[in-house]
Short mmCIF file of C-alpha atoms and ligand atoms in Angstrom, two decimals:
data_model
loop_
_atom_site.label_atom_id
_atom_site.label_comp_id
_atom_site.label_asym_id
_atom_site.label_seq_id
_atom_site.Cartn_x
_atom_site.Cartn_y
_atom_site.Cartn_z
CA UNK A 257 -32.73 32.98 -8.17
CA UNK A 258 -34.06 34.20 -4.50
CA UNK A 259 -32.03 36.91 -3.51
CA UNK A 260 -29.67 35.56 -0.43
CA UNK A 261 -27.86 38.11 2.13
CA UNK A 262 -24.47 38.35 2.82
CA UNK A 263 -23.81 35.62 4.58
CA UNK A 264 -27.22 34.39 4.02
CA UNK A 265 -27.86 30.50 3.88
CA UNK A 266 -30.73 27.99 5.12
CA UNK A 267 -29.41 27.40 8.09
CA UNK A 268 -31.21 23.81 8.73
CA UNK A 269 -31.35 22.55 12.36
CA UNK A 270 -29.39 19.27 12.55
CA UNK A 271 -32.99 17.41 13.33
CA UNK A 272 -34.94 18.47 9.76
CA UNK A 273 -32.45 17.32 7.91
CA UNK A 274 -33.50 14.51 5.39
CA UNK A 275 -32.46 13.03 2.09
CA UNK A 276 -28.79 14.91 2.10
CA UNK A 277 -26.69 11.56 0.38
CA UNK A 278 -24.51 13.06 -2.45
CA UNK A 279 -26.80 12.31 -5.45
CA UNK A 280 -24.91 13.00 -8.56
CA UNK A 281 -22.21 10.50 -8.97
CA UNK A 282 -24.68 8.64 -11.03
CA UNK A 283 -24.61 11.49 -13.64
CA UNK A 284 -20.67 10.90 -13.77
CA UNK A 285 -20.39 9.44 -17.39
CA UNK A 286 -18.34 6.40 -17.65
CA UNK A 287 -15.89 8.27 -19.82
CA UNK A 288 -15.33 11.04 -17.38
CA UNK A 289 -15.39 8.36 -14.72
CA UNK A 290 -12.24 7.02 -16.54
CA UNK A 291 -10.35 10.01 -17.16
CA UNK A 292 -10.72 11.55 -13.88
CA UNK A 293 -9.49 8.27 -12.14
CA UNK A 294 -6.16 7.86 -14.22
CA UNK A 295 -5.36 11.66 -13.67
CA UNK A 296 -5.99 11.09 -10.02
CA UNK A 297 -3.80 7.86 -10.06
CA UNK A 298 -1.04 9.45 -12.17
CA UNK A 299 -0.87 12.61 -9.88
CA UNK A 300 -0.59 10.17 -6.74
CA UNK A 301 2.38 8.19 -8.37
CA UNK A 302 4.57 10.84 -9.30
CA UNK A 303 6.20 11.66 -6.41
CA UNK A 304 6.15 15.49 -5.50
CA UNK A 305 7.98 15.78 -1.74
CA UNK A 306 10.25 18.71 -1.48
CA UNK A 307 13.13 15.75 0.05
CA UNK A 308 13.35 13.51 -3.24
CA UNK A 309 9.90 14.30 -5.21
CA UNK A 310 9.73 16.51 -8.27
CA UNK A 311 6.90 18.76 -8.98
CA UNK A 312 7.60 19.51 -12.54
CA UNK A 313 6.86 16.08 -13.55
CA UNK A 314 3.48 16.72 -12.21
CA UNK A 315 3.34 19.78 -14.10
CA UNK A 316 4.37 17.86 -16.99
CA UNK A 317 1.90 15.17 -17.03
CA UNK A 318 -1.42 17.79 -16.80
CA UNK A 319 0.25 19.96 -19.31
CA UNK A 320 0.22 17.00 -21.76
CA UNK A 321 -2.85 16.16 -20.59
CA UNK A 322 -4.20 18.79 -21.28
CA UNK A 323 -2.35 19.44 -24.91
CA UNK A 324 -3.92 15.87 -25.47
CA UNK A 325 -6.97 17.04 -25.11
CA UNK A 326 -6.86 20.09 -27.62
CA UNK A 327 -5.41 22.87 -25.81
CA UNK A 328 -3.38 25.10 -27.49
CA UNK A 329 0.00 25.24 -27.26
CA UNK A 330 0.12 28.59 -26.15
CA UNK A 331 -2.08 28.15 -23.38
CA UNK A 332 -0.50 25.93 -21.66
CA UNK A 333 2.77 26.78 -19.74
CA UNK A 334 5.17 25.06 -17.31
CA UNK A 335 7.44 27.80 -16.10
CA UNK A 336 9.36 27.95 -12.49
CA UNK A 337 12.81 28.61 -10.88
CA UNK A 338 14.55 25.52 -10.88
CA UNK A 339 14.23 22.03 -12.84
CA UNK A 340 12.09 20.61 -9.68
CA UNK A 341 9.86 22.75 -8.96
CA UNK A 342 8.05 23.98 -12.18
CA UNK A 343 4.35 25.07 -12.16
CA UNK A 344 1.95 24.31 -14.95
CA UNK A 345 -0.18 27.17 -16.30
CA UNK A 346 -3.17 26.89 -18.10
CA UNK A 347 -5.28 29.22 -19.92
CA UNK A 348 -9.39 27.83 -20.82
CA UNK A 349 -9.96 30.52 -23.53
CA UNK A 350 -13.59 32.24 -22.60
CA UNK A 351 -15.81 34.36 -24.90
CA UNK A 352 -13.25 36.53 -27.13
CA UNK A 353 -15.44 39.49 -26.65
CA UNK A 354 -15.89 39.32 -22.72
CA UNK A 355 -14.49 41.87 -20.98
CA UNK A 356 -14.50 40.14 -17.39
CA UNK A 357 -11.10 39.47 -16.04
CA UNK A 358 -10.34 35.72 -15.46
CA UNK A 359 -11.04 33.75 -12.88
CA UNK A 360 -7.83 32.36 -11.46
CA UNK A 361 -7.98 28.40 -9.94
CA UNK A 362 -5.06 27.61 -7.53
CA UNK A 363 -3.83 24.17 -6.67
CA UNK A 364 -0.28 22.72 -4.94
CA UNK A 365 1.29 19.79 -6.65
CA UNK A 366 3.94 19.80 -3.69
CA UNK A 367 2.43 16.90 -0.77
CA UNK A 368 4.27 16.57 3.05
CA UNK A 369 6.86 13.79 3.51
CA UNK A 370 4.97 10.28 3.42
CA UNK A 371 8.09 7.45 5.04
CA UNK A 372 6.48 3.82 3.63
CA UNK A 373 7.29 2.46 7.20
CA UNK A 374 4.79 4.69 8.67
CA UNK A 375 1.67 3.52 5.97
CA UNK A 376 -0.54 0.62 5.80
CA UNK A 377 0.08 1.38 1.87
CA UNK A 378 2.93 2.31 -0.15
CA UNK A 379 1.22 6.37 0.33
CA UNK A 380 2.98 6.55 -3.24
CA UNK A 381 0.76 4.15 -4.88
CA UNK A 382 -3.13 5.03 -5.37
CA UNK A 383 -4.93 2.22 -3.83
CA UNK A 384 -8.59 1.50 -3.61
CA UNK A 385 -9.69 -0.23 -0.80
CA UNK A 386 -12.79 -0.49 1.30
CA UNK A 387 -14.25 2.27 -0.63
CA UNK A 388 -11.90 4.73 0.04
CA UNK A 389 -8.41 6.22 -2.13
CA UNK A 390 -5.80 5.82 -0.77
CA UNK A 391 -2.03 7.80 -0.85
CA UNK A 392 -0.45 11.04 -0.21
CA UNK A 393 -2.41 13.75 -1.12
CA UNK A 394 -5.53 12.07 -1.76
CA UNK A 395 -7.13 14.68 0.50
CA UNK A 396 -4.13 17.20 0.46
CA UNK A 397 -4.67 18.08 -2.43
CA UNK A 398 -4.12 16.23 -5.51
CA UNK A 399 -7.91 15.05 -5.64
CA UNK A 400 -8.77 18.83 -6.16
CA UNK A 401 -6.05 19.03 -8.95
CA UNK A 402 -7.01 16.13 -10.72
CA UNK A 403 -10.50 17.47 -10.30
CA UNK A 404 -9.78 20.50 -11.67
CA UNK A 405 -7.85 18.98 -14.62
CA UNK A 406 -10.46 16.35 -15.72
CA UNK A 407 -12.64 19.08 -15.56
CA UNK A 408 -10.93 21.32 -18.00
CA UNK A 409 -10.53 18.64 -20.19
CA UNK A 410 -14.18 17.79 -19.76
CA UNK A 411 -15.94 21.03 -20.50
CA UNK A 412 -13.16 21.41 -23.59
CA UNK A 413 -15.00 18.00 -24.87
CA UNK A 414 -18.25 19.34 -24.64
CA UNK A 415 -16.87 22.59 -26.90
CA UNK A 416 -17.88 25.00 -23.72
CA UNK A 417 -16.96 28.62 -24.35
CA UNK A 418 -16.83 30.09 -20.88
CA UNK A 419 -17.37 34.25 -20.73
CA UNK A 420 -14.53 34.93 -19.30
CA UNK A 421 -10.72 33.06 -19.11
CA UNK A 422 -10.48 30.50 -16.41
CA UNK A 423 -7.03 29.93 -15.63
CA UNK A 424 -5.59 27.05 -13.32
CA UNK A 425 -2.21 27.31 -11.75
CA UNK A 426 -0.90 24.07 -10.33
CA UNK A 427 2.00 24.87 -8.43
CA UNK A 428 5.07 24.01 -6.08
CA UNK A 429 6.38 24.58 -2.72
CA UNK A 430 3.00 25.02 -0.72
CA UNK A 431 3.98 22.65 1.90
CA UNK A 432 7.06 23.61 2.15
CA UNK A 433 10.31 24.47 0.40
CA UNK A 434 12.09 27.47 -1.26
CA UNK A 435 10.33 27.85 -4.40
CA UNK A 436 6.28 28.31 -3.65
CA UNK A 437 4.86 28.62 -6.82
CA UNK A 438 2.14 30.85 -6.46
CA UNK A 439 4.40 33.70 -4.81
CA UNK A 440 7.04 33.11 -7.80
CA UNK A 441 4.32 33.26 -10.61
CA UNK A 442 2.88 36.84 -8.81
CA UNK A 443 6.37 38.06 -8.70
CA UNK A 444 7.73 36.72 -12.24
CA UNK A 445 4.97 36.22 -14.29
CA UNK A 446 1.79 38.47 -12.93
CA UNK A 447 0.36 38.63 -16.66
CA UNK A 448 0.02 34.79 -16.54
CA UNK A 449 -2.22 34.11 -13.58
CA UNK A 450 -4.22 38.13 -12.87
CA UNK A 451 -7.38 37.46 -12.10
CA UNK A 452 -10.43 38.97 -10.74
CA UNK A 453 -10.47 36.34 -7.87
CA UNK A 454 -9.22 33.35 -7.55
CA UNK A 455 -10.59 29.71 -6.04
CA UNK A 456 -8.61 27.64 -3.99
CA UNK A 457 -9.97 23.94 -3.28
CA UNK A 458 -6.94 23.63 -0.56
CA UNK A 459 -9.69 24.59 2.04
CA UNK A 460 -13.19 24.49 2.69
CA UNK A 461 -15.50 21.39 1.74
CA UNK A 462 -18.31 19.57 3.01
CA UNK A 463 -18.11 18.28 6.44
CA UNK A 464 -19.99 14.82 6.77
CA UNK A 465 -20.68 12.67 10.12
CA UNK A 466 -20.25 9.32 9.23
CA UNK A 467 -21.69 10.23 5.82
CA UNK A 468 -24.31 12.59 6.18
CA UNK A 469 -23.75 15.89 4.88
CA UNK A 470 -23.78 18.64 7.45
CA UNK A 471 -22.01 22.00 5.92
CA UNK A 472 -20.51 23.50 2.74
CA UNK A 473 -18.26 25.20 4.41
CA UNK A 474 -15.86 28.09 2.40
CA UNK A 475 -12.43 29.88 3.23
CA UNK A 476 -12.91 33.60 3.13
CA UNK A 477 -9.88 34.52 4.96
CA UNK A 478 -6.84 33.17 6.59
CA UNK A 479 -4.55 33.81 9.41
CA UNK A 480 -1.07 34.55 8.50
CA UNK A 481 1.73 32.71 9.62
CA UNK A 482 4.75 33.62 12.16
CA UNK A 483 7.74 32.00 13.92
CA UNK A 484 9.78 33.92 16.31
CA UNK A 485 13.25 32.59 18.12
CA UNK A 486 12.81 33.88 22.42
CA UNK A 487 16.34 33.54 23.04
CA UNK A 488 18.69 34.25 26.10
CA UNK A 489 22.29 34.22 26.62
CA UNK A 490 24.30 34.11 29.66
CA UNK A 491 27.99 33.84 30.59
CA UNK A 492 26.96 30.47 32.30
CA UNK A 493 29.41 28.95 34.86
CA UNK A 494 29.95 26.10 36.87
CA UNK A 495 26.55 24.18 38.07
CA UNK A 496 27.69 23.87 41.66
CA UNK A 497 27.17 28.08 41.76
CA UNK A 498 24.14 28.39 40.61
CA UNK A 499 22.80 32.36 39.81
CA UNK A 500 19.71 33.76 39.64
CA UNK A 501 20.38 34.68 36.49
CA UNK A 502 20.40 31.83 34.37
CA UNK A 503 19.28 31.53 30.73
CA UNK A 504 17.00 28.64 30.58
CA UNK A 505 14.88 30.34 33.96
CA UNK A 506 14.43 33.56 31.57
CA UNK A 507 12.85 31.52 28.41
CA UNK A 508 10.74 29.50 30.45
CA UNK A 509 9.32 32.20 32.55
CA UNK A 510 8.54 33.88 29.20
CA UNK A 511 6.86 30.64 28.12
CA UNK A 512 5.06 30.46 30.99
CA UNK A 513 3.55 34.26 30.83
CA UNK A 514 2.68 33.40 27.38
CA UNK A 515 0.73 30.34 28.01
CA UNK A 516 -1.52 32.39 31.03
CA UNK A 517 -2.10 35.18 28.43
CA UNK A 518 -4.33 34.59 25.62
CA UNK A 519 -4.00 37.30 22.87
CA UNK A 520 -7.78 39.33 22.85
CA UNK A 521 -10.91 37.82 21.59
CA UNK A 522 -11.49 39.60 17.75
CA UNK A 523 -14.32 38.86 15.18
CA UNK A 524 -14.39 39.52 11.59
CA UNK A 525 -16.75 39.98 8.90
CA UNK A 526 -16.07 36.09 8.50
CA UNK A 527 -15.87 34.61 12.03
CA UNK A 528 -18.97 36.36 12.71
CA UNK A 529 -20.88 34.50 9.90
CA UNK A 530 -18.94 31.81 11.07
CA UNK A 531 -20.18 31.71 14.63
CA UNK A 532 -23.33 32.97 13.47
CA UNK A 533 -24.18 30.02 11.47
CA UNK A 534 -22.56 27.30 13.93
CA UNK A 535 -24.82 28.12 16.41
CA UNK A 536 -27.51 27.22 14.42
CA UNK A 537 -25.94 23.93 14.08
CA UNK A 538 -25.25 23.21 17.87
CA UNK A 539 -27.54 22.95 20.76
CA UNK A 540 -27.51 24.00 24.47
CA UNK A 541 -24.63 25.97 26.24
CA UNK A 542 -22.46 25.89 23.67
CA UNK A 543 -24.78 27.43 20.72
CA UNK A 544 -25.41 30.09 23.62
CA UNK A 545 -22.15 30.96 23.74
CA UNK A 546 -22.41 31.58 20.23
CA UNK A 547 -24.65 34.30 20.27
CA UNK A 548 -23.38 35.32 23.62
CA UNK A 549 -20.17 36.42 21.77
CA UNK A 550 -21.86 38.06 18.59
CA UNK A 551 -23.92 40.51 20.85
CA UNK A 552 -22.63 44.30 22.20
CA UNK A 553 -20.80 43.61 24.37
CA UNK A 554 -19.91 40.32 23.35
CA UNK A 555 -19.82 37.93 26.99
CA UNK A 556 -16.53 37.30 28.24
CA UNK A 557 -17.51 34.12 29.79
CA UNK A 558 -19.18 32.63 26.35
CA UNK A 559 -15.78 33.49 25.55
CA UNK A 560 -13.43 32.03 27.78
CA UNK A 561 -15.86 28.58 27.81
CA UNK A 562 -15.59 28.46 23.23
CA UNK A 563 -11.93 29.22 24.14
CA UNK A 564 -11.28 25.64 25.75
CA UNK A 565 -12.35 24.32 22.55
CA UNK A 566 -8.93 24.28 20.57
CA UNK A 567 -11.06 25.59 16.40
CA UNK A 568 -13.21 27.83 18.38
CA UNK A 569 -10.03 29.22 20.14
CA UNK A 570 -8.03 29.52 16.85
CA UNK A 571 -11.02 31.03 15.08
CA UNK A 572 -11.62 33.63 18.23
CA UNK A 573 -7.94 35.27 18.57
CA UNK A 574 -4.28 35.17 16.83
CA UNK A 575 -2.69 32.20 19.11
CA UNK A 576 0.85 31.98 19.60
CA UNK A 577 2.85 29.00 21.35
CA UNK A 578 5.62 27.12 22.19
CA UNK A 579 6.48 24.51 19.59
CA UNK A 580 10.46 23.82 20.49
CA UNK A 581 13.19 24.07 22.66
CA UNK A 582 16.51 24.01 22.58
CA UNK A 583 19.03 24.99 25.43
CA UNK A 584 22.26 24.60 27.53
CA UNK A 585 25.57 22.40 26.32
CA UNK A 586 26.37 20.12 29.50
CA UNK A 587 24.36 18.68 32.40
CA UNK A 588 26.79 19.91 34.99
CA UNK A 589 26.98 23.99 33.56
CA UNK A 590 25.22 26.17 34.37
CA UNK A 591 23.37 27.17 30.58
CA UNK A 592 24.60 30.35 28.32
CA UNK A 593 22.43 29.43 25.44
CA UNK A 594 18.48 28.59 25.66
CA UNK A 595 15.94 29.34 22.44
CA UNK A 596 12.50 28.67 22.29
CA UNK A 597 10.60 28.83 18.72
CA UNK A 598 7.05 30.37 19.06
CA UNK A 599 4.45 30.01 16.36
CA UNK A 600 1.72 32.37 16.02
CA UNK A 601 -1.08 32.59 14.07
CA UNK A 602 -2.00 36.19 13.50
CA UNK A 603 -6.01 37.10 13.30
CA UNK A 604 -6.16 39.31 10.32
CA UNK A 605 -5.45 43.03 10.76
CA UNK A 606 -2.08 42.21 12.48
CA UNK A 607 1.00 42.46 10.95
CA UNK A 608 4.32 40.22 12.40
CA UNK A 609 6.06 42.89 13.34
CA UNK A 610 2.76 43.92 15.89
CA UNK A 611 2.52 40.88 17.46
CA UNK A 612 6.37 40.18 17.74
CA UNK A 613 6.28 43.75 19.88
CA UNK A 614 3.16 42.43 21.86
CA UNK A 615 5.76 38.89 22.94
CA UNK A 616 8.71 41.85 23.85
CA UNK A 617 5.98 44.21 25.97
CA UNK A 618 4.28 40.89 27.14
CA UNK A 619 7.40 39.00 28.63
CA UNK A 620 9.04 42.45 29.55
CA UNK A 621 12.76 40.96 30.17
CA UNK A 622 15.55 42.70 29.06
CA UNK A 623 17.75 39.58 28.77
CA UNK A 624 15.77 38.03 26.34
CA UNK A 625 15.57 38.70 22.41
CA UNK A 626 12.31 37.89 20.02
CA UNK A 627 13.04 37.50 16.56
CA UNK A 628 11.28 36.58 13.38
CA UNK A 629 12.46 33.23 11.89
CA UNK A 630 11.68 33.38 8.33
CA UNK A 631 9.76 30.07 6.13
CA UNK A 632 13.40 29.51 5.19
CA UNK A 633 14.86 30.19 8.47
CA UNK A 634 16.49 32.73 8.40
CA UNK A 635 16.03 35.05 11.82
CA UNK A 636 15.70 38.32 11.67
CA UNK A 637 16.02 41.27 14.18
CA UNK A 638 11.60 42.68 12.82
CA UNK A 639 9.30 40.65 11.29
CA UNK A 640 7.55 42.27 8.06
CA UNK A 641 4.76 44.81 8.35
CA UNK A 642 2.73 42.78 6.00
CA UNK A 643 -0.68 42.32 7.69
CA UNK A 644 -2.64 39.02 7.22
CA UNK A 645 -5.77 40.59 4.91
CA UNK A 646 -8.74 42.04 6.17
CA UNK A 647 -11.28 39.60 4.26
CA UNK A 648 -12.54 40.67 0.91
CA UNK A 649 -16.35 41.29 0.28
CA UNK A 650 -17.75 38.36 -0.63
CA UNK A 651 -18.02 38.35 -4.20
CA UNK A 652 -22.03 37.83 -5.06
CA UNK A 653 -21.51 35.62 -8.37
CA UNK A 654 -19.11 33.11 -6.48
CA UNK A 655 -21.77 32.99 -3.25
CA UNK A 656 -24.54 32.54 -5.69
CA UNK A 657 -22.63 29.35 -7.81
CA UNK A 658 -21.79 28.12 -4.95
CA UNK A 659 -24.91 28.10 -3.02
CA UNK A 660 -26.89 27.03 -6.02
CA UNK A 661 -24.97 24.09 -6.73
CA UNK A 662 -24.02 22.87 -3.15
CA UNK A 663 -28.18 23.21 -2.87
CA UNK A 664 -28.09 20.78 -6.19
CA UNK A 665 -25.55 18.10 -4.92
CA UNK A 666 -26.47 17.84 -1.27
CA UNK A 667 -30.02 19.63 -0.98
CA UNK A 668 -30.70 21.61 2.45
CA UNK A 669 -27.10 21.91 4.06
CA UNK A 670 -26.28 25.28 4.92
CA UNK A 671 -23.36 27.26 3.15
CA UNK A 672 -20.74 29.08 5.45
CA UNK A 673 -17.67 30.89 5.46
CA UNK A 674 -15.10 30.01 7.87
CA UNK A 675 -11.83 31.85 8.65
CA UNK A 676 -8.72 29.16 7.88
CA UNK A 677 -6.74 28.99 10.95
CA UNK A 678 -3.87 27.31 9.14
CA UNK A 679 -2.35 28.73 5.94
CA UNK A 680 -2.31 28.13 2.33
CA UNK A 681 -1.28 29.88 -0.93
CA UNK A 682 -4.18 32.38 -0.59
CA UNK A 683 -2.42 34.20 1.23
CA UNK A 684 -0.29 35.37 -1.76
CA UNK A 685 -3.17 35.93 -4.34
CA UNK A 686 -5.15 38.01 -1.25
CA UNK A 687 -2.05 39.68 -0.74
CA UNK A 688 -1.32 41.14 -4.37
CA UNK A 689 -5.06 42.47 -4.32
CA UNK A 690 -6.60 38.74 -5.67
CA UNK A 691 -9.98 38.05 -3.05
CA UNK A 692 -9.21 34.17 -2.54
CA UNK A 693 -11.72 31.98 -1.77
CA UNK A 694 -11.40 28.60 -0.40
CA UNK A 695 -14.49 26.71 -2.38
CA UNK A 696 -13.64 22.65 -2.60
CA UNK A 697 -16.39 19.69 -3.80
CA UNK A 698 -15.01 16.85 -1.69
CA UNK A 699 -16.95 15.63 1.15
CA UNK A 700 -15.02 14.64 4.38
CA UNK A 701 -15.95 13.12 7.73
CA UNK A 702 -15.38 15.67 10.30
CA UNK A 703 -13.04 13.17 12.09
CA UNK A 704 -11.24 11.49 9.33
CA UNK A 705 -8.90 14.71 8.35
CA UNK A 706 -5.77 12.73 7.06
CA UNK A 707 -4.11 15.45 5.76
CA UNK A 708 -0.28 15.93 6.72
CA UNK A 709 -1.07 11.92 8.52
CA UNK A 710 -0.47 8.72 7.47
CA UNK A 711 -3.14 6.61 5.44
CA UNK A 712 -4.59 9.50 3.71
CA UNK A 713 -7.68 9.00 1.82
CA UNK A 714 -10.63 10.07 0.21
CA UNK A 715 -13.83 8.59 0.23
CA UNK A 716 -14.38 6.61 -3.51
CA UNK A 717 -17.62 8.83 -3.95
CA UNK A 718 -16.57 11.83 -2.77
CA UNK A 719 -14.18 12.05 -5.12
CA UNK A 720 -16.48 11.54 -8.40
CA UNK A 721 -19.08 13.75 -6.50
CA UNK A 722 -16.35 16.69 -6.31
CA UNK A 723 -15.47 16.26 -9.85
CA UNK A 724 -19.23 17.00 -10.49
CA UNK A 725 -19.11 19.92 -8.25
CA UNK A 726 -16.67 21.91 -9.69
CA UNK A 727 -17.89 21.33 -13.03
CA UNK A 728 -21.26 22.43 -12.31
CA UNK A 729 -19.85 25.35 -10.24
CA UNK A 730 -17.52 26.25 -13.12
CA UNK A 731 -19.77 26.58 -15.59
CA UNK A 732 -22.28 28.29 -13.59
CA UNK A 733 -19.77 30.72 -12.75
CA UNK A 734 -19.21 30.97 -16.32
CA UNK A 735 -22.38 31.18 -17.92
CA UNK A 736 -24.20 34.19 -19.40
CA UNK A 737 -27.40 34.36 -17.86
ZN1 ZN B 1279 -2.72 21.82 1.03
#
């Protein structure tokens, strides 16, 4: 295979590209067809919200899925720490004489709220309509654990002996909740999941414009997540007297210095390949910026005009801002009480505790108090030390599967990495020394993200395409050469 570079890809201009439709489905057999469309189903109908869903009966089902299928016994494991919120462990036995350490797949079975009022479908029944899937989680992400799954159970068929264990962790408590799985499983069972890397399908994909292909696009790092409570307090009084000191004037006027002060532009190994290859995607001003703020010195201009656009802003800087309010007890006192909750999201390199120091220095008030608020709300006086992950090297047998059989399935887009702005569970694998990379097969419109919405759905095609993808990619990964 031609040697690539680091972040090397064929970075097509948008005008040469021809004859990019998805072609595999076609090779789908009918069988696998089948299977991979009653896991999908099944997964959608079992209810997994943290309010009144339960994620061990998704556990559950794959697990006997997968027993069905001829796994052993005692590779297959649904283990957690509570009766809702069990994770499913499996183990695809590789080569007994391979020394490579396994390759670890991550997946939440958890999916966001979903009220029936708010759908044009029950989001708790799969329905297909108008060439599409529809329910909760059919992009976020059940279709990559039924993928994953049918998979498995495919390559098991075909008697496949990878070289090394593959090992796929479906899990609880990514969207939310007390109990996320993949932290739990690192902390209670590390011997279970230890990997070499891991792959999570919860980001990256291809992004399509009203069908056509455009990017593979990968997760090689993540921002970490922060909340922090700017509070004041204040003896208050009677309206009619109004002070200068009053507590709501001292959280806004924080507020207000944060929104005119942008946290510094940063690049990474990442958002440089990022930016890098976007702006051989876009044309005119803004593909100059691009460049303009990859060269030495990078231009703060380019900067400040990629900065109005809200993914190039995320992707250029950690970004904090205000997301609530709360404050005084009666229209006619003057207020002793008013919180705001900030929510950063901190560029990698940057711990909490560094950027909760840079809201004290920045709003410089000694009546007001920044705290961390932790995911389960608790505040605290620090935030934790724990820096979001520098991004790992890119690991040359994942790059190489992946390029090779995104060039397969939709010939000529270009491969890229991309820095995830939100957050998922690779955070906890990159954390305990796992590289994480976000590698999924589903194709999505650029404008039709549903996730976290209502009427969430897949495209019909891109579904049995992605189940083709991370077969090939699997067993390319997985094959002695
Ligand atoms: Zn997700």
């Amino acid at each position: 295979m031609k040697h690539l570079s680091y972040f090397g890809v064929i970075a097509v201009a948008a005008g040469t590209m021809i004859a990019l439709s998805a072609r595999s489905t076609s090779q789908t057999d009918e069988a696998t067809r089948t299977l991979a469309h009653d896991i999908f189903k099944q997964l959608i109908e079992i209810n997994t919200t943290d309010s009144v869903g339960n994620v061990t009966t998704a556990a559950q089902a794959m697990a006997q899925r997968l027993l069905d299928a001829g796994f052993p016994a005692a590779d297959i494991t649904v283990i957690g720490p509570n009766d809702r919120k069990r994770n499913l462990v499996a183990r695809y036995r590789g080569h007994p004489h391979s020394k490579k350490k396994p390759i670890l797949i991550i997946g939440h079975l958890d999916v966001v709220e979903a009220r029936r009022e708010d759908w044009t479908t029950d989001p708790f029944e799969f329905v297909e309509k108008d060439g599409y899937y529809y329910g909760r989680g059919t992009q976020d992400m059940k279709v990559s654990d039924a993928i994953a799954v049918t998979d498995f159970i495919r390559m098991k068929h075909e008697g496949f002996v990878p070289d090394r264990d593959i090992i796929l962790a479906l899990t609880a408590d990514e969207e939310g909740g007390k109990s996320n799985g993949v932290d739990w499983l690192l902390k209670n069972h590390r011997e279970l999941i230890d990997a070499e890397f891991a792959l999570n399908p919860d980001s990256g994909g291809v992004v399509t414009d009203h069908g056509k292909p455009l990017s593979m696009e990968f997760e090689a790092t993540e921002k970490l997540y922060a909340d922090f409570q700017v509070a004041a307090t204040n003896p208050g009084g009677h309206s009619s007297l109004p002070k200068p000191d009053n507590a709501i004037y001292h959280v806004v006027d924080a507020l207000a210095k944060l929104e005119r002060a942008p946290f510094p532009f940063e690049l990474n190994d990442v958002t440089r390949g990022y930016f890098t290859q976007m702006a051989a995607t876009q044309t005119g001003q803004t593909a100059a910026d691009m460049r303009a703020i990859l060269a030495n010195p990078p231009d703060p201009a380019a900067v400040d005009r990629l900065s109005q656009d809200a993914r190039y802003n995320s992707t250029l800087r950690t970004t904090c801002v205000a997301t609530m309010m709360n404050a005084g007890h009666a229209p006619n006192a003057l207020p002793q009480r008013a919180e705001a909750n900030v929510n950063c999201r901190i560029f990698p390199g940057h711990s909490q505790e560094e950027i909760r120091l840079d809201l004290v220095k920045l709003f410089d008030d000694s009546k007001l108090t920044v705290r961390y608020v932790s995911d389960s709300k608790e505040v605290f006086e620090h935030g934790s030390d724990r820096q979001a992950m520098v991004p790992p090297p890119l690991n040359p047998e994942v790059m190489n599967a992946l390029r090779s059989v995104t060039a397969k399935i939709w010939p000529g887009i270009p491969v890229f990495p991309e820095m995830e702005t939100g957050a998922s569970d690779s955070i906890y694998t990159m954390m305990a020394g796992i590289p994480s990379y976000g590698i999924c097969g589903i194709a999505l419109d650029r404008d039709d993200v549903r996730a976290h919405g209502k009427d969430e759905r897949v495209p019909v095609q891109s579904f049995y395409t992605g189940v083709e993808f991370y077969y090939e990619f699997l067993k390319k990964l997985t094959t002695r050469s």
